[in-house]
Each structure stands twice: as C-alpha cells, then as structure tokens.
Amino acid sequence: MDLSATHDTFVLERTYPKPPDRVFAAFADPAKKRRWYAEGEHAAERFELDFRVGGIERQLFRLGENTPFPGTAITTEGRHEDIVPDRRIVISSTMSLGERRISTTLATFELVPEDGGTRLVLTHQAVFYEGADGPEMRKGGWEKLLDQLGAWLEE
Amino acid sequence: MSAALAETPAGRVFHALGDPTRRAIVERVSRRPLSVSRLAGPLGITLTAVAQHLRVLEGCGLVRTEKLGRVRTCRLDPEGLTLVSRWADECRSLWERRLDRLGDLLAEEN
C-alpha cells in the first residue's frame, strides 16, 4: 500500500467592513458560525461548537442522492488550538469520508483592523493521506463506484 | 446539487454520472477498452449521441479516448475518480464560499 502523504497550503484574504470584534463573534457564536461555515451548498446534519482553547468543533453531512456515494457521511472534527480575542483563531481538524480519514488541516485565521473594517487572512495548511492520492484509494474508490453503478443499473 | 458545487471538479464528476447512459458507458469501458461504434450498439443510441456523452466524460476526466488508425477507442481513465485527491481544490473553493457567506452574514448585522 502506498503510504504517501501530500501537502497543500493556500492563503485566502477578505476585507469586511465590520470591526474585528464583529468578525470574531462570527467564529465564537455557534449559531452564527453554523450559518456561514456549516450551511450553504450542503446543510450540515450536525454541527457542534465549543469555542475555547481545547474546545471541539464537529460537523457531519451526508452526500446526496445524486452523488456516486449517496448517504456517505463526511465528518470534520476540529480542535481550537489558539484563541486571541478579536485577533487570531487557530483550529486543527481532521476530515473523514465514511470511516476513512482524508486529511488533517491547520487553519489560522488572523484578523487585522483596517480602516474601520477587518482584513481576514486564512492560512490553510493540509496533509492529505494516502487515500488522497495513492493507487489503493484510487482503486478502492473505483471498485466502490463500480459496485454502486452495477446496483443502479440493476434497479 | 447547488450551482457552486456543480462547478467544482467533483461536482462535474457527480453531474456526469447523474445520467444513466453515461453511467452505462463508464461501466462498459471499465471492463475493457471499446471502440465508439461498439459502445453505441447495445446502448441503442447514435454515434453522435455517444460522442456527446464521451465529451462530457472526457471533460471531467472519467474516460479517455484515443484514435488508433481509423478507430476511436474509449477507456476508463484511472485518474478520473480521484475524488479525494480533488479534495485539495475542493477545500480551497469551499473556504472561498464560506468566507463570502461570512461577509454576507456580517453585512446583514447592524
């Protein structure tokens, strides 16, 4: 089995016309964070947030009927590693597809006051496990897909 | 599926496999490479229709075609369903959309 791990880093920036305390609140308040983080194209089936250093964030959603893996759960479990009010939030988290871990990421959110608003800088560092690129996962993915294709075609 | 997801690489794969004829093509070429005319026969559709489906499947990397002499052969592209390796791209576009929604949420608050 190929145990290669692949790494990826990206940086995103946004400027919001609201002061840092308002942006910070959108990370600290579970109801607010759920709205921008866990809703959207897929509404999360479950979202829990314990906003303190060491506090856990959990998200679960399921792939829809019109996907190759309907009903499969995608879960993300994160831990708040560092919180500096109105300035910085660091979250490490692991994403899994079904039982298989896909990736672990370190997301650093820096809030910089700027002209009465806030510049948010997200540095997203990820390691994708052998499942992400290895032939075993590729083969496994195909086998599973083809099994499901077969089932669909027999219906 | 939302428009945003449909534009992602995985979304294109999901879209391509949402069509029963295209699923049948993928299943058949997964067993062995086939010429376009041999693909078209049992599916009961025209060569033109097969060519259109193949363009969709090639566009999202599920199937590869190559012309050997006068025959165009279709085979499964083993790179195509690395849905998980596409996660790197997915992650970035997912976060782009999240940060935009955060902006929308902040704009609503007064």
PDB file of C-alpha atoms in Angstrom:
ATOM      1  CA  MET A   1       0.000   0.000   0.000  1.00  0.00           C
ATOM      2  CA  ASP A   2       1.239   3.423  -0.918  1.00  0.00           C
ATOM      3  CA  LEU A   3       1.579   5.457   2.245  1.00  0.00           C
ATOM      4  CA  SER A   4       2.377   8.721   0.542  1.00  0.00           C
ATOM      5  CA  ALA A   5       1.078  11.882   2.137  1.00  0.00           C
ATOM      6  CA  THR A   6       0.629  15.021   0.088  1.00  0.00           C
ATOM      7  CA  HIS A   7       0.666  18.558   1.384  1.00  0.00           C
ATOM      8  CA  ASP A   8      -1.100  21.666   0.279  1.00  0.00           C
ATOM      9  CA  THR A   9      -1.121  25.219   1.583  1.00  0.00           C
ATOM     10  CA  PHE A  10      -3.177  28.172   0.478  1.00  0.00           C
ATOM     11  CA  VAL A  11      -3.861  31.652   1.791  1.00  0.00           C
ATOM     12  CA  LEU A  12      -7.166  33.463   1.336  1.00  0.00           C
ATOM     13  CA  GLU A  13      -7.880  37.069   2.233  1.00  0.00           C
ATOM     14  CA  ARG A  14     -11.096  39.001   2.608  1.00  0.00           C
ATOM     15  CA  THR A  15     -11.804  42.523   3.797  1.00  0.00           C
ATOM     16  CA  TYR A  16     -15.073  43.044   5.654  1.00  0.00           C
ATOM     17  CA  PRO A  17     -16.499  46.495   6.504  1.00  0.00           C
ATOM     18  CA  LYS A  18     -17.036  45.472  10.156  1.00  0.00           C
ATOM     19  CA  PRO A  19     -14.636  45.805  13.096  1.00  0.00           C
ATOM     20  CA  PRO A  20     -12.663  42.728  14.269  1.00  0.00           C
ATOM     21  CA  ASP A  21     -14.896  42.085  17.296  1.00  0.00           C
ATOM     22  CA  ARG A  22     -17.856  41.505  14.967  1.00  0.00           C
ATOM     23  CA  VAL A  23     -15.872  39.145  12.775  1.00  0.00           C
ATOM     24  CA  PHE A  24     -14.563  37.350  15.858  1.00  0.00           C
ATOM     25  CA  ALA A  25     -18.146  36.919  17.108  1.00  0.00           C
ATOM     26  CA  ALA A  26     -18.986  35.045  13.906  1.00  0.00           C
ATOM     27  CA  PHE A  27     -16.431  32.406  14.974  1.00  0.00           C
ATOM     28  CA  ALA A  28     -17.316  32.368  18.667  1.00  0.00           C
ATOM     29  CA  ASP A  29     -21.119  32.160  18.487  1.00  0.00           C
ATOM     30  CA  PRO A  30     -22.214  28.642  17.415  1.00  0.00           C
ATOM     31  CA  ALA A  31     -25.425  29.884  15.764  1.00  0.00           C
ATOM     32  CA  LYS A  32     -23.505  32.453  13.728  1.00  0.00           C
ATOM     33  CA  LYS A  33     -20.688  30.123  12.804  1.00  0.00           C
ATOM     34  CA  ARG A  34     -23.121  27.442  11.738  1.00  0.00           C
ATOM     35  CA  ARG A  35     -24.691  29.861   9.257  1.00  0.00           C
ATOM     36  CA  TRP A  36     -21.552  30.685   7.312  1.00  0.00           C
ATOM     37  CA  TYR A  37     -19.475  27.568   7.990  1.00  0.00           C
ATOM     38  CA  ALA A  38     -21.860  24.632   8.037  1.00  0.00           C
ATOM     39  CA  GLU A  39     -24.748  25.788   5.869  1.00  0.00           C
ATOM     40  CA  GLY A  40     -24.710  26.673   2.219  1.00  0.00           C
ATOM     41  CA  GLU A  41     -24.461  24.115  -0.533  1.00  0.00           C
ATOM     42  CA  HIS A  42     -24.850  21.259   1.960  1.00  0.00           C
ATOM     43  CA  ALA A  43     -26.642  21.912   5.224  1.00  0.00           C
ATOM     44  CA  ALA A  44     -24.802  20.018   7.930  1.00  0.00           C
ATOM     45  CA  GLU A  45     -26.790  17.267   9.569  1.00  0.00           C
ATOM     46  CA  ARG A  46     -24.987  18.054  12.814  1.00  0.00           C
ATOM     47  CA  PHE A  47     -22.865  20.960  13.954  1.00  0.00           C
ATOM     48  CA  GLU A  48     -21.402  21.415  17.428  1.00  0.00           C
ATOM     49  CA  LEU A  49     -19.038  24.130  18.560  1.00  0.00           C
ATOM     50  CA  ASP A  50     -17.282  24.555  21.886  1.00  0.00           C
ATOM     51  CA  PHE A  51     -15.396  27.810  21.429  1.00  0.00           C
ATOM     52  CA  ARG A  52     -12.474  27.751  23.840  1.00  0.00           C
ATOM     53  CA  VAL A  53      -8.872  26.589  23.627  1.00  0.00           C
ATOM     54  CA  GLY A  54      -9.100  22.792  23.506  1.00  0.00           C
ATOM     55  CA  GLY A  55     -12.785  23.023  22.600  1.00  0.00           C
ATOM     56  CA  ILE A  56     -14.051  20.724  19.872  1.00  0.00           C
ATOM     57  CA  GLU A  57     -15.980  21.546  16.729  1.00  0.00           C
ATOM     58  CA  ARG A  58     -17.838  18.743  14.949  1.00  0.00           C
ATOM     59  CA  GLN A  59     -19.622  18.753  11.650  1.00  0.00           C
ATOM     60  CA  LEU A  60     -21.374  15.949   9.820  1.00  0.00           C
ATOM     61  CA  PHE A  61     -23.054  15.978   6.468  1.00  0.00           C
ATOM     62  CA  ARG A  62     -24.093  13.292   4.061  1.00  0.00           C
ATOM     63  CA  LEU A  63     -23.541  13.092   0.324  1.00  0.00           C
ATOM     64  CA  GLY A  64     -26.796  13.468  -1.570  1.00  0.00           C
ATOM     65  CA  GLU A  65     -28.732  11.034  -3.715  1.00  0.00           C
ATOM     66  CA  ASN A  66     -27.280  12.458  -6.919  1.00  0.00           C
ATOM     67  CA  THR A  67     -23.680  11.632  -5.961  1.00  0.00           C
ATOM     68  CA  PRO A  68     -21.724   8.413  -6.503  1.00  0.00           C
ATOM     69  CA  PHE A  69     -21.720   7.770  -2.744  1.00  0.00           C
ATOM     70  CA  PRO A  70     -25.219   8.668  -1.567  1.00  0.00           C
ATOM     71  CA  GLY A  71     -25.652   8.676   2.172  1.00  0.00           C
ATOM     72  CA  THR A  72     -21.920   8.517   2.894  1.00  0.00           C
ATOM     73  CA  ALA A  73     -21.032  10.685   5.880  1.00  0.00           C
ATOM     74  CA  ILE A  74     -18.359  13.337   5.685  1.00  0.00           C
ATOM     75  CA  THR A  75     -17.288  14.383   9.146  1.00  0.00           C
ATOM     76  CA  THR A  76     -14.930  17.063  10.331  1.00  0.00           C
ATOM     77  CA  GLU A  77     -13.664  17.162  13.875  1.00  0.00           C
ATOM     78  CA  GLY A  78     -11.594  20.146  14.890  1.00  0.00           C
ATOM     79  CA  ARG A  79      -9.930  21.477  17.994  1.00  0.00           C
ATOM     80  CA  HIS A  80      -9.365  25.141  18.824  1.00  0.00           C
ATOM     81  CA  GLU A  81      -5.610  25.355  19.344  1.00  0.00           C
ATOM     82  CA  ASP A  82      -5.285  29.079  19.955  1.00  0.00           C
ATOM     83  CA  ILE A  83      -7.715  31.908  20.519  1.00  0.00           C
ATOM     84  CA  VAL A  84      -6.685  35.553  20.899  1.00  0.00           C
ATOM     85  CA  PRO A  85      -9.885  37.627  21.193  1.00  0.00           C
ATOM     86  CA  ASP A  86     -10.514  39.780  18.133  1.00  0.00           C
ATOM     87  CA  ARG A  87      -7.109  38.871  16.657  1.00  0.00           C
ATOM     88  CA  ARG A  88      -6.491  35.187  15.995  1.00  0.00           C
ATOM     89  CA  ILE A  89      -8.125  31.756  15.913  1.00  0.00           C
ATOM     90  CA  VAL A  90      -6.244  28.538  15.118  1.00  0.00           C
ATOM     91  CA  ILE A  91      -8.145  25.285  14.501  1.00  0.00           C
ATOM     92  CA  SER A  92      -6.706  21.863  13.687  1.00  0.00           C
ATOM     93  CA  SER A  93      -9.158  19.439  12.172  1.00  0.00           C
ATOM     94  CA  THR A  94      -9.442  16.040  10.559  1.00  0.00           C
ATOM     95  CA  MET A  95     -11.898  15.244   7.805  1.00  0.00           C
ATOM     96  CA  SER A  96     -13.163  11.723   7.162  1.00  0.00           C
ATOM     97  CA  LEU A  97     -15.203  10.173   4.385  1.00  0.00           C
ATOM     98  CA  GLY A  98     -17.094   7.302   5.965  1.00  0.00           C
ATOM     99  CA  GLU A  99     -14.540   5.533   8.154  1.00  0.00           C
ATOM    100  CA  ARG A 100     -11.538   6.764   6.217  1.00  0.00           C
ATOM    101  CA  ARG A 101      -9.505   9.819   7.187  1.00  0.00           C
ATOM    102  CA  ILE A 102      -8.944  12.073   4.198  1.00  0.00           C
ATOM    103  CA  SER A 103      -6.993  14.994   5.557  1.00  0.00           C
ATOM    104  CA  THR A 104      -5.834  16.900   8.569  1.00  0.00           C
ATOM    105  CA  THR A 105      -5.659  20.656   8.343  1.00  0.00           C
ATOM    106  CA  LEU A 106      -4.388  23.566  10.348  1.00  0.00           C
ATOM    107  CA  ALA A 107      -6.421  26.714   9.710  1.00  0.00           C
ATOM    108  CA  THR A 108      -5.096  30.016  11.061  1.00  0.00           C
ATOM    109  CA  PHE A 109      -7.475  32.976  10.946  1.00  0.00           C
ATOM    110  CA  GLU A 110      -5.814  36.357  11.527  1.00  0.00           C
ATOM    111  CA  LEU A 111      -7.996  39.434  11.981  1.00  0.00           C
ATOM    112  CA  VAL A 112      -6.272  42.706  11.125  1.00  0.00           C
ATOM    113  CA  PRO A 113      -8.043  46.030  11.846  1.00  0.00           C
ATOM    114  CA  GLU A 114      -8.082  48.107   8.692  1.00  0.00           C
ATOM    115  CA  ASP A 115      -9.882  51.406   8.029  1.00  0.00           C
ATOM    116  CA  GLY A 116     -12.659  50.648  10.494  1.00  0.00           C
ATOM    117  CA  GLY A 117     -13.111  47.205   8.986  1.00  0.00           C
ATOM    118  CA  THR A 118     -11.261  43.919   9.195  1.00  0.00           C
ATOM    119  CA  ARG A 119      -8.877  42.126   6.905  1.00  0.00           C
ATOM    120  CA  LEU A 120      -9.224  38.394   7.474  1.00  0.00           C
ATOM    121  CA  VAL A 121      -6.286  36.222   6.428  1.00  0.00           C
ATOM    122  CA  LEU A 122      -6.847  32.467   6.368  1.00  0.00           C
ATOM    123  CA  THR A 123      -3.740  30.297   6.065  1.00  0.00           C
ATOM    124  CA  HIS A 124      -4.884  26.738   5.339  1.00  0.00           C
ATOM    125  CA  GLN A 125      -2.252  24.004   5.638  1.00  0.00           C
ATOM    126  CA  ALA A 126      -3.315  20.465   4.881  1.00  0.00           C
ATOM    127  CA  VAL A 127      -1.923  16.970   4.724  1.00  0.00           C
ATOM    128  CA  PHE A 128      -3.897  14.569   2.539  1.00  0.00           C
ATOM    129  CA  TYR A 129      -3.420  10.940   3.479  1.00  0.00           C
ATOM    130  CA  GLU A 130      -2.548   8.065   1.185  1.00  0.00           C
ATOM    131  CA  GLY A 131      -6.244   7.943   0.473  1.00  0.00           C
ATOM    132  CA  ALA A 132      -5.863  11.319  -1.149  1.00  0.00           C
ATOM    133  CA  ASP A 133      -3.609  10.275  -3.961  1.00  0.00           C
ATOM    134  CA  GLY A 134      -2.494   6.695  -3.592  1.00  0.00           C
ATOM    135  CA  PRO A 135      -3.352   3.917  -6.014  1.00  0.00           C
ATOM    136  CA  GLU A 136      -5.004   1.847  -3.284  1.00  0.00           C
ATOM    137  CA  MET A 137      -7.557   4.530  -2.612  1.00  0.00           C
ATOM    138  CA  ARG A 138      -7.964   5.187  -6.290  1.00  0.00           C
ATOM    139  CA  LYS A 139      -8.605   1.502  -6.878  1.00  0.00           C
ATOM    140  CA  GLY A 140     -10.873   1.286  -3.831  1.00  0.00           C
ATOM    141  CA  GLY A 141     -12.801   4.330  -4.994  1.00  0.00           C
ATOM    142  CA  TRP A 142     -13.298   2.827  -8.408  1.00  0.00           C
ATOM    143  CA  GLU A 143     -14.342  -0.525  -7.034  1.00  0.00           C
ATOM    144  CA  LYS A 144     -16.888   1.078  -4.787  1.00  0.00           C
ATOM    145  CA  LEU A 145     -18.145   3.279  -7.586  1.00  0.00           C
ATOM    146  CA  LEU A 146     -18.455   0.402  -9.979  1.00  0.00           C
ATOM    147  CA  ASP A 147     -20.300  -1.707  -7.401  1.00  0.00           C
ATOM    148  CA  GLN A 148     -22.746   1.122  -6.980  1.00  0.00           C
ATOM    149  CA  LEU A 149     -23.034   1.601 -10.706  1.00  0.00           C
ATOM    150  CA  GLY A 150     -23.860  -2.063 -11.004  1.00  0.00           C
ATOM    151  CA  ALA A 151     -26.522  -1.784  -8.323  1.00  0.00           C
ATOM    152  CA  TRP A 152     -28.036   1.245 -10.023  1.00  0.00           C
ATOM    153  CA  LEU A 153     -28.080  -0.459 -13.383  1.00  0.00           C
ATOM    154  CA  GLU A 154     -29.865  -3.482 -11.952  1.00  0.00           C
ATOM    155  CA  GLU A 155     -32.631  -1.431 -10.368  1.00  0.00           C
TER     156      GLU A 155
ATOM    157  CA  MET B   1     -26.840  19.907  -6.294  1.00  0.00           C
ATOM    158  CA  SER B   2     -26.105  23.599  -5.904  1.00  0.00           C
ATOM    159  CA  ALA B   3     -24.562  25.667  -8.692  1.00  0.00           C
ATOM    160  CA  ALA B   4     -21.458  26.226  -6.582  1.00  0.00           C
ATOM    161  CA  LEU B   5     -20.830  22.511  -6.112  1.00  0.00           C
ATOM    162  CA  ALA B   6     -21.602  21.785  -9.752  1.00  0.00           C
ATOM    163  CA  GLU B   7     -18.684  23.975 -10.790  1.00  0.00           C
ATOM    164  CA  THR B   8     -16.151  22.056  -8.718  1.00  0.00           C
ATOM    165  CA  PRO B   9     -14.193  19.108 -10.190  1.00  0.00           C
ATOM    166  CA  ALA B  10     -16.068  16.612  -8.017  1.00  0.00           C
ATOM    167  CA  GLY B  11     -19.329  18.320  -8.926  1.00  0.00           C
ATOM    168  CA  ARG B  12     -18.603  17.771 -12.600  1.00  0.00           C
ATOM    169  CA  VAL B  13     -17.972  14.077 -11.935  1.00  0.00           C
ATOM    170  CA  PHE B  14     -21.243  13.833  -9.999  1.00  0.00           C
ATOM    171  CA  HIS B  15     -23.064  15.618 -12.796  1.00  0.00           C
ATOM    172  CA  ALA B  16     -21.537  13.373 -15.465  1.00  0.00           C
ATOM    173  CA  LEU B  17     -22.583  10.255 -13.543  1.00  0.00           C
ATOM    174  CA  GLY B  18     -26.080  11.581 -12.958  1.00  0.00           C
ATOM    175  CA  ASP B  19     -27.019  10.443 -16.467  1.00  0.00           C
ATOM    176  CA  PRO B  20     -27.901   6.733 -16.908  1.00  0.00           C
ATOM    177  CA  THR B  21     -26.395   6.486 -20.395  1.00  0.00           C
ATOM    178  CA  ARG B  22     -23.109   7.915 -19.192  1.00  0.00           C
ATOM    179  CA  ARG B  23     -23.098   5.519 -16.234  1.00  0.00           C
ATOM    180  CA  ALA B  24     -23.630   2.676 -18.706  1.00  0.00           C
ATOM    181  CA  ILE B  25     -20.692   3.920 -20.798  1.00  0.00           C
ATOM    182  CA  VAL B  26     -18.429   4.117 -17.743  1.00  0.00           C
ATOM    183  CA  GLU B  27     -19.438   0.665 -16.641  1.00  0.00           C
ATOM    184  CA  ARG B  28     -18.809  -0.861 -20.050  1.00  0.00           C
ATOM    185  CA  VAL B  29     -15.421   0.759 -20.655  1.00  0.00           C
ATOM    186  CA  SER B  30     -14.353  -0.171 -17.123  1.00  0.00           C
ATOM    187  CA  ARG B  31     -14.345  -3.832 -18.249  1.00  0.00           C
ATOM    188  CA  ARG B  32     -12.266  -3.272 -21.372  1.00  0.00           C
ATOM    189  CA  PRO B  33     -11.495  -0.565 -23.911  1.00  0.00           C
ATOM    190  CA  LEU B  34     -14.148  -0.305 -26.619  1.00  0.00           C
ATOM    191  CA  SER B  35     -14.479   1.473 -29.942  1.00  0.00           C
ATOM    192  CA  VAL B  36     -17.126   4.176 -30.216  1.00  0.00           C
ATOM    193  CA  SER B  37     -19.245   2.076 -32.566  1.00  0.00           C
ATOM    194  CA  ARG B  38     -19.145  -0.955 -30.250  1.00  0.00           C
ATOM    195  CA  LEU B  39     -20.138   1.327 -27.392  1.00  0.00           C
ATOM    196  CA  ALA B  40     -23.051   2.791 -29.315  1.00  0.00           C
ATOM    197  CA  GLY B  41     -24.559  -0.517 -30.458  1.00  0.00           C
ATOM    198  CA  PRO B  42     -26.000  -2.039 -27.257  1.00  0.00           C
ATOM    199  CA  LEU B  43     -26.898   1.385 -25.891  1.00  0.00           C
ATOM    200  CA  GLY B  44     -29.284   1.884 -28.796  1.00  0.00           C
ATOM    201  CA  ILE B  45     -28.140   5.445 -29.431  1.00  0.00           C
ATOM    202  CA  THR B  46     -26.479   7.154 -32.358  1.00  0.00           C
ATOM    203  CA  LEU B  47     -22.741   7.663 -32.769  1.00  0.00           C
ATOM    204  CA  THR B  48     -23.344  11.396 -32.465  1.00  0.00           C
ATOM    205  CA  ALA B  49     -25.089  10.930 -29.123  1.00  0.00           C
ATOM    206  CA  VAL B  50     -22.264   8.684 -27.901  1.00  0.00           C
ATOM    207  CA  ALA B  51     -19.728  11.313 -28.963  1.00  0.00           C
ATOM    208  CA  GLN B  52     -21.596  13.943 -26.944  1.00  0.00           C
ATOM    209  CA  HIS B  53     -21.639  11.776 -23.823  1.00  0.00           C
ATOM    210  CA  LEU B  54     -17.956  10.961 -24.310  1.00  0.00           C
ATOM    211  CA  ARG B  55     -17.130  14.665 -24.426  1.00  0.00           C
ATOM    212  CA  VAL B  56     -18.781  15.126 -21.026  1.00  0.00           C
ATOM    213  CA  LEU B  57     -16.975  12.082 -19.596  1.00  0.00           C
ATOM    214  CA  GLU B  58     -13.630  13.189 -21.036  1.00  0.00           C
ATOM    215  CA  GLY B  59     -14.208  16.723 -19.786  1.00  0.00           C
ATOM    216  CA  CYS B  60     -14.343  15.580 -16.183  1.00  0.00           C
ATOM    217  CA  GLY B  61     -11.540  13.043 -16.594  1.00  0.00           C
ATOM    218  CA  LEU B  62     -13.563   9.845 -16.235  1.00  0.00           C
ATOM    219  CA  VAL B  63     -12.887   8.424 -19.677  1.00  0.00           C
ATOM    220  CA  ARG B  64     -10.061   8.793 -22.176  1.00  0.00           C
ATOM    221  CA  THR B  65     -10.367   8.291 -25.911  1.00  0.00           C
ATOM    222  CA  GLU B  66      -7.613   7.836 -28.459  1.00  0.00           C
ATOM    223  CA  LYS B  67      -7.631   7.331 -32.171  1.00  0.00           C
ATOM    224  CA  LEU B  68      -5.723   4.307 -33.436  1.00  0.00           C
ATOM    225  CA  GLY B  69      -5.801   4.305 -37.211  1.00  0.00           C
ATOM    226  CA  ARG B  70      -9.443   4.886 -38.139  1.00  0.00           C
ATOM    227  CA  VAL B  71     -10.896   3.619 -34.886  1.00  0.00           C
ATOM    228  CA  ARG B  72     -11.501   5.773 -31.818  1.00  0.00           C
ATOM    229  CA  THR B  73     -11.076   3.703 -28.676  1.00  0.00           C
ATOM    230  CA  CYS B  74     -12.535   4.618 -25.283  1.00  0.00           C
ATOM    231  CA  ARG B  75     -11.060   3.500 -21.999  1.00  0.00           C
ATOM    232  CA  LEU B  76     -11.578   4.268 -18.337  1.00  0.00           C
ATOM    233  CA  ASP B  77      -9.236   6.982 -17.067  1.00  0.00           C
ATOM    234  CA  PRO B  78      -7.826   5.671 -13.777  1.00  0.00           C
ATOM    235  CA  GLU B  79      -7.016   9.222 -12.710  1.00  0.00           C
ATOM    236  CA  GLY B  80     -10.607  10.271 -13.171  1.00  0.00           C
ATOM    237  CA  LEU B  81     -12.216   9.279  -9.947  1.00  0.00           C
ATOM    238  CA  THR B  82      -9.562  10.548  -7.591  1.00  0.00           C
ATOM    239  CA  LEU B  83     -12.401  12.400  -5.970  1.00  0.00           C
ATOM    240  CA  VAL B  84     -10.386  12.519  -2.836  1.00  0.00           C
ATOM    241  CA  SER B  85      -7.299  13.934  -4.483  1.00  0.00           C
ATOM    242  CA  ARG B  86      -9.576  16.636  -5.773  1.00  0.00           C
ATOM    243  CA  TRP B  87     -10.203  17.474  -2.158  1.00  0.00           C
ATOM    244  CA  ALA B  88      -7.320  19.936  -2.197  1.00  0.00           C
ATOM    245  CA  ASP B  89      -9.116  22.007  -4.830  1.00  0.00           C
ATOM    246  CA  GLU B  90     -12.448  21.408  -3.126  1.00  0.00           C
ATOM    247  CA  CYS B  91     -11.103  22.697   0.185  1.00  0.00           C
ATOM    248  CA  ARG B  92      -9.964  25.943  -1.312  1.00  0.00           C
ATOM    249  CA  SER B  93     -13.203  26.669  -3.168  1.00  0.00           C
ATOM    250  CA  LEU B  94     -15.214  25.573  -0.123  1.00  0.00           C
ATOM    251  CA  TRP B  95     -13.361  28.125   2.013  1.00  0.00           C
ATOM    252  CA  GLU B  96     -13.771  30.821  -0.660  1.00  0.00           C
ATOM    253  CA  ARG B  97     -17.528  30.308  -0.458  1.00  0.00           C
ATOM    254  CA  ARG B  98     -17.534  30.167   3.344  1.00  0.00           C
ATOM    255  CA  LEU B  99     -15.676  33.463   3.650  1.00  0.00           C
ATOM    256  CA  ASP B 100     -18.107  35.043   1.188  1.00  0.00           C
ATOM    257  CA  ARG B 101     -21.023  33.799   3.302  1.00  0.00           C
ATOM    258  CA  LEU B 102     -19.310  35.229   6.394  1.00  0.00           C
ATOM    259  CA  GLY B 103     -19.238  38.573   4.553  1.00  0.00           C
ATOM    260  CA  ASP B 104     -22.952  38.250   3.763  1.00  0.00           C
ATOM    261  CA  LEU B 105     -23.716  37.434   7.393  1.00  0.00           C
ATOM    262  CA  LEU B 106     -21.707  40.422   8.636  1.00  0.00           C
ATOM    263  CA  ALA B 107     -23.440  42.685   6.116  1.00  0.00           C
ATOM    264  CA  GLU B 108     -26.846  41.626   7.497  1.00  0.00           C
ATOM    265  CA  GLU B 109     -25.878  42.580  11.055  1.00  0.00           C
ATOM    266  CA  ASN B 110     -26.330  46.168  12.157  1.00  0.00           C
TER     267      ASN B 110
END
